[in-house]
Tab-separated table of C-alpha atoms in Angstrom:
chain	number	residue	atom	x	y	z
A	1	UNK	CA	-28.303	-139.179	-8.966
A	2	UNK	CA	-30.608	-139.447	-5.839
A	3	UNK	CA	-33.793	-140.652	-7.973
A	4	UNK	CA	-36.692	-141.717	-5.611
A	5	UNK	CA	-39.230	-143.648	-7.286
A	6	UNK	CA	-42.419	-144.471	-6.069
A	7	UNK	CA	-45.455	-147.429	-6.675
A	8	UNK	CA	-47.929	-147.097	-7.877
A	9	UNK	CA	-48.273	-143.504	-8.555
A	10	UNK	CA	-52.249	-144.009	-8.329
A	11	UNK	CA	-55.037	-146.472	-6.824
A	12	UNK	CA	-58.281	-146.548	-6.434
A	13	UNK	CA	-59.597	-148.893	-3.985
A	14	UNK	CA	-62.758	-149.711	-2.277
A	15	UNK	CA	-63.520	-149.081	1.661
A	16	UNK	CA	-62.520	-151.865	3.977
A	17	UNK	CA	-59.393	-153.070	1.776
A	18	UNK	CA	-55.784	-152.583	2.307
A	19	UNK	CA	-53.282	-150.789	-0.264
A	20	UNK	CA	-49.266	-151.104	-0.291
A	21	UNK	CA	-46.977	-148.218	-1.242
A	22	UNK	CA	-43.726	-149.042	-2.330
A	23	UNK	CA	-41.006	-146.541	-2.063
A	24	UNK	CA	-37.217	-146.741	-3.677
A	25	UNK	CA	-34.170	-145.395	-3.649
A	26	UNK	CA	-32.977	-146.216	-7.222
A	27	UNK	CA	-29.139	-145.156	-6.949
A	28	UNK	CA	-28.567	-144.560	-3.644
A	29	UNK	CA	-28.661	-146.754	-0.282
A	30	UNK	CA	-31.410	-144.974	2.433
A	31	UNK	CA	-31.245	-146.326	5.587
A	32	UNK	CA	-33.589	-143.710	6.737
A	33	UNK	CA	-36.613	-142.749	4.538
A	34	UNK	CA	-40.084	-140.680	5.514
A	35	UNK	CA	-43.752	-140.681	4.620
A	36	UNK	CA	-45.624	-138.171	4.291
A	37	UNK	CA	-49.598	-137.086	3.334
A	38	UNK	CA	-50.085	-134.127	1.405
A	39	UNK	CA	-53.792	-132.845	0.854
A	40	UNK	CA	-54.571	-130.366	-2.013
A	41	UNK	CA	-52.677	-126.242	-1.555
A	42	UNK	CA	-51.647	-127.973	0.912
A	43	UNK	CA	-47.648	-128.920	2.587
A	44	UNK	CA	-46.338	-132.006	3.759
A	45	UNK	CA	-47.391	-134.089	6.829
A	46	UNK	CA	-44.577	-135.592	7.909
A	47	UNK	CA	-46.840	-139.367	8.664
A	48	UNK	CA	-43.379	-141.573	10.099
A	49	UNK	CA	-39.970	-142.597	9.852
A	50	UNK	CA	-39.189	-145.517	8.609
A	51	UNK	CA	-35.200	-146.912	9.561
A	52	UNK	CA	-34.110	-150.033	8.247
A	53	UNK	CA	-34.080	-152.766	9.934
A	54	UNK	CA	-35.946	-151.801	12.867
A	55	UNK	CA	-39.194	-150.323	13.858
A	56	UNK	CA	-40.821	-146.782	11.971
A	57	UNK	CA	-41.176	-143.930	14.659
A	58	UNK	CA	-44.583	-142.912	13.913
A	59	UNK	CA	-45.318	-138.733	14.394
A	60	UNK	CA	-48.536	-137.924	16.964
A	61	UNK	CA	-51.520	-138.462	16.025
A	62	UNK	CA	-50.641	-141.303	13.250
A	63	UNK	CA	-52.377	-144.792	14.246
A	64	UNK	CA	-49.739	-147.108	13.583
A	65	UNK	CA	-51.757	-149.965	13.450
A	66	UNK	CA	-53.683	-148.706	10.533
A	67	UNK	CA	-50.676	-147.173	8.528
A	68	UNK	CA	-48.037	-150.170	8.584
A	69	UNK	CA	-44.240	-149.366	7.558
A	70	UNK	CA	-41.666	-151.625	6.815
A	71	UNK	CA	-38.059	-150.830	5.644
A	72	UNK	CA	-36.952	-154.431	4.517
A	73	UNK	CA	-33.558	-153.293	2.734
A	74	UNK	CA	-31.912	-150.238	2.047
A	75	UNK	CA	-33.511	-149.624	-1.120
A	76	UNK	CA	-36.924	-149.937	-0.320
A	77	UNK	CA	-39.583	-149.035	2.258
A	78	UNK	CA	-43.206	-149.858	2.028
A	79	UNK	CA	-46.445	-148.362	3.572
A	80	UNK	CA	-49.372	-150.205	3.706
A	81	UNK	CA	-53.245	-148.663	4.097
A	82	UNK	CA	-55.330	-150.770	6.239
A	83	UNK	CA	-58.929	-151.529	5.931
A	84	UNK	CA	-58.844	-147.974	4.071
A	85	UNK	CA	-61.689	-145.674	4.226
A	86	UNK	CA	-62.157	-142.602	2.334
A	87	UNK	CA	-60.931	-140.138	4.655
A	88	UNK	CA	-57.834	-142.336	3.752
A	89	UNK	CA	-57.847	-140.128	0.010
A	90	UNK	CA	-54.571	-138.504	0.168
A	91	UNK	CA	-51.382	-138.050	-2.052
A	92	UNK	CA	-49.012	-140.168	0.100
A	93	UNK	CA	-45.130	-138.883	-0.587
A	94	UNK	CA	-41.879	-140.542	0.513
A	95	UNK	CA	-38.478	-139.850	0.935
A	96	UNK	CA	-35.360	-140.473	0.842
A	97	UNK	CA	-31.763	-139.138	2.608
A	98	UNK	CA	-28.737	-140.761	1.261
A	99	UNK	CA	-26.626	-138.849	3.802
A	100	UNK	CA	-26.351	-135.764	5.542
A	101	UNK	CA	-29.181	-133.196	5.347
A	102	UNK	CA	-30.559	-133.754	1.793
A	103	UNK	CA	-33.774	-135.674	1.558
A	104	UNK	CA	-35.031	-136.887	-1.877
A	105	UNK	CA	-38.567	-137.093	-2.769
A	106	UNK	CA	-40.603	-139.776	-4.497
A	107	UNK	CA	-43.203	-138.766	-7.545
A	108	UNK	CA	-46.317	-139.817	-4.765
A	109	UNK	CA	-49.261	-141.785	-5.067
A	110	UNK	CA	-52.669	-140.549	-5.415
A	111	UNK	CA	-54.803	-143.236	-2.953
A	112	UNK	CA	-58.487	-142.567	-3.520
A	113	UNK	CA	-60.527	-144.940	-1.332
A	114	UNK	CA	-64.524	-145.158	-2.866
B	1	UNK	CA	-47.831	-124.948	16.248
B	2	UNK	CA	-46.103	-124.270	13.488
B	3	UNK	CA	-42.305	-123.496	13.643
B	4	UNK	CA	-41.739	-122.676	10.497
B	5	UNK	CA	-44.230	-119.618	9.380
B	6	UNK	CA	-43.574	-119.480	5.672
B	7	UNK	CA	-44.705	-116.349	3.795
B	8	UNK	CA	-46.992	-115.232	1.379
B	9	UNK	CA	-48.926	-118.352	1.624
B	10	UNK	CA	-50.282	-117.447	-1.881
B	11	UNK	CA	-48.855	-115.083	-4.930
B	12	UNK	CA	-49.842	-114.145	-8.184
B	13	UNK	CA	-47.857	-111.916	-10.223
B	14	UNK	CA	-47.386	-110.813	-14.204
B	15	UNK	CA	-43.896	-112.596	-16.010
B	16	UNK	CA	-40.965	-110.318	-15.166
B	17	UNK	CA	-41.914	-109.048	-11.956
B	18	UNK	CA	-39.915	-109.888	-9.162
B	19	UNK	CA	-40.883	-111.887	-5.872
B	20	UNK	CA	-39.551	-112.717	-2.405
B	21	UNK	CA	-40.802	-115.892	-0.427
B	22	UNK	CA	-39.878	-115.517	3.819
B	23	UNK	CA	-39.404	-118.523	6.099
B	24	UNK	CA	-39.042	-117.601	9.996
B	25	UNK	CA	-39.067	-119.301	13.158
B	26	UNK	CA	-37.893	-119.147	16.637
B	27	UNK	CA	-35.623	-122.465	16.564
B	28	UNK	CA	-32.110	-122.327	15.420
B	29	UNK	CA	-31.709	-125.049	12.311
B	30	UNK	CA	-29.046	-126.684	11.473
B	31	UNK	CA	-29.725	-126.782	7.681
B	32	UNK	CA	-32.849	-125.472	5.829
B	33	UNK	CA	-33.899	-126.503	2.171
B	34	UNK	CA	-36.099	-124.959	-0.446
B	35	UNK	CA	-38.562	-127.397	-2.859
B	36	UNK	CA	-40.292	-126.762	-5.623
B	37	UNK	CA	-43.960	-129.053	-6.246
B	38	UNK	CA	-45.686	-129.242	-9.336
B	39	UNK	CA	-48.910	-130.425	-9.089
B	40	UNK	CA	-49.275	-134.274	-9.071
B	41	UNK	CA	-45.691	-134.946	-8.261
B	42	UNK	CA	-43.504	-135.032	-5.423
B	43	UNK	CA	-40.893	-131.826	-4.152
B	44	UNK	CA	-37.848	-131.282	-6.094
B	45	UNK	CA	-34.798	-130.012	-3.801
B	46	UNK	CA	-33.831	-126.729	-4.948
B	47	UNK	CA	-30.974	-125.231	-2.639
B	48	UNK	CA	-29.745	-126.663	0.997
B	49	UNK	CA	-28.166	-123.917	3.011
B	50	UNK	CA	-26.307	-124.375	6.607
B	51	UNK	CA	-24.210	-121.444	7.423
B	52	UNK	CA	-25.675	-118.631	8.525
B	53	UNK	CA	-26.085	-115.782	6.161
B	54	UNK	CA	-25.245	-117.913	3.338
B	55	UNK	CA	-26.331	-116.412	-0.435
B	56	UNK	CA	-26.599	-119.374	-2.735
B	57	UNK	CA	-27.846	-118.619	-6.530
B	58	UNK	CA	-29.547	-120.597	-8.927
B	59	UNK	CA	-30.038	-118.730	-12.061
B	60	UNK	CA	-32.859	-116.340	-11.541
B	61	UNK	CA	-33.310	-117.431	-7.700
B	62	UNK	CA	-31.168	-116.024	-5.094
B	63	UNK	CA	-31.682	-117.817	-1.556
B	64	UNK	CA	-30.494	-116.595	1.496
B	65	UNK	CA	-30.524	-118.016	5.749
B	66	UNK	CA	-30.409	-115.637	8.092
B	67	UNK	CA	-27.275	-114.938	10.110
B	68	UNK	CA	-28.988	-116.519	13.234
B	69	UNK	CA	-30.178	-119.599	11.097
B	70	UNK	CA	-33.692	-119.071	12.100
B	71	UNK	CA	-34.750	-117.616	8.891
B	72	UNK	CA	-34.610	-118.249	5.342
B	73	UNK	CA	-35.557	-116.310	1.920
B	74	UNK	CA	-36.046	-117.286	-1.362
B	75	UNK	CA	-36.093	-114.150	-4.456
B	76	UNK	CA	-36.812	-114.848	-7.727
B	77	UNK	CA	-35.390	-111.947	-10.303
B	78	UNK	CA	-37.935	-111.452	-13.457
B	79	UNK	CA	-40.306	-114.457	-12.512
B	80	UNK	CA	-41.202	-116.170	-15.754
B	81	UNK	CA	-44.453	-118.876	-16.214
B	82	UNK	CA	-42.266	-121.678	-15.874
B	83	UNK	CA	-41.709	-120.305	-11.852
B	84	UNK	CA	-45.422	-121.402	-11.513
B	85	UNK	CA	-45.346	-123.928	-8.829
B	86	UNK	CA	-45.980	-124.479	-4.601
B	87	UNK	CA	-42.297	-123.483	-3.113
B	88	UNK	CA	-41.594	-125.073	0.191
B	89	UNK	CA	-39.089	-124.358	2.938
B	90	UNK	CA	-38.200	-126.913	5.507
B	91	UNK	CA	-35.455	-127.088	8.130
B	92	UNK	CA	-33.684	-129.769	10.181
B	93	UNK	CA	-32.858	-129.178	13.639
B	94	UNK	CA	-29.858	-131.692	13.142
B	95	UNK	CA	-28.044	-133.289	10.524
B	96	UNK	CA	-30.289	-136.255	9.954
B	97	UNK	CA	-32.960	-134.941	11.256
B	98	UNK	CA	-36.470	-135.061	10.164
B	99	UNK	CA	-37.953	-131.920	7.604
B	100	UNK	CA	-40.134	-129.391	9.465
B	101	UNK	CA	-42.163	-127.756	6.080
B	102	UNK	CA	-43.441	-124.507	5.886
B	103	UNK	CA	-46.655	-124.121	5.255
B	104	UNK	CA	-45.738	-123.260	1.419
B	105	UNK	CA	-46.081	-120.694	-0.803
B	106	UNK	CA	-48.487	-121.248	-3.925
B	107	UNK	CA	-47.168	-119.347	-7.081
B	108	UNK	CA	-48.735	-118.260	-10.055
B	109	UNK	CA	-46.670	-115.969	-12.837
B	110	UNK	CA	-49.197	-114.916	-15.252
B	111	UNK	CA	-47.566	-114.587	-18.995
């Protein structure tokens, strides 16, 4: 139980388009799930929180505008990369808390932005 | 700032030695969880603790928070190849709470 699962798990785009990230919660109902950035040796960025049904609480620093969340049901969440550039190039992570304490992490996506 | 200082950052040891992996902070957490990360794919949840000076096992790894629930530790008994992997710690302040991570601690068991 508590499988994550996460698409695409890799993209390659050029600068100046946009990219969507979809994130599910295969057996479970989330209606909380996170996004984070990872780069390499490196640990997780917590990027937002995404609650369903209303508006993702976006951690300092993280321009909103240019990384759009939306929690539609409480299976999925999406992120979406906009007008990406390649400082964009990340392994982009979400998870998952069915209840309690416990989150559940998705497989990622490797975004490389040329 | 970081307020979880997880230590070593970085480890490489020969198959059978033994290990120990420290998370510390100043805040009081209400839970704290251990991941494992394999390159290329996302954390997998190893142990959630929430009482203080709770010992939970898991085969060869023995994890333990700290009476005051600031700290955490993670031993691994005879660390084999298969160990190989970037171990995280992250704590919730509250239940429900976003993950503070660690900075993480990169492994390497040579065979």
């Amino acid at each position: 139980g508590a499988v994550v699962s996460q698409h695409p798990s890799w993209v390659i785009c050029k600068s100046g388009t946009s990219v969507k990230i979809e994130c599910r919660s295969l057996d479970f109902q989330a209606t909380t799930m996170f996004w984070y950035r990872q780069f390499p040796k490196q640990s997780l960025m917590l990027m937002a929180t995404s609650n369903e049904g209303s508006k993702a609480t976006y951690e300092q620093g993280v321009e909103k505008d240019k990384f759009l969340i939306n929690h539609a049901s409480l299976t999925l969440s999406t992120l979406t990369v906009t007008s990406a550039h390649p400082e964009d190039s990340s392994f982009y992570i979400c998870s998952a808390r069915p209840r309690g304490y416990e989150q559940y992490f998705g497989p990622g996506t490797r975004l490389t932005v040329t | 700032t970081q307020l979880l200082e997880q230590s070593p950052q970085f480890l490489s040891i020969q198959e059978g030695e033994n290990l120990t992996v420290y998370c510390n902070s100043s805040s009081v957490f209400s839970s704290l969880q251990w991941y494992r990360q394999e390159p290329g794919e996302g954390p997998v949840l190893l142990v959630t603790v929430v009482t203080g000076g709770e010992v939970k096992k898991l085969k060869r790894l023995t994890f333990q928070f700290g009476d005051a629930r600031k700290d955490s530790s993670l031993h691994i008994t005879a660390a084999q190849p298969g160990d190989t992997g970037l171990y995280l710690c992250a704590g919730a302040r509250n239940q429900g709470g976003k993950l503070i991570f660690g900075q993480g601690t990169e492994l390497s068991v040579k065979p």
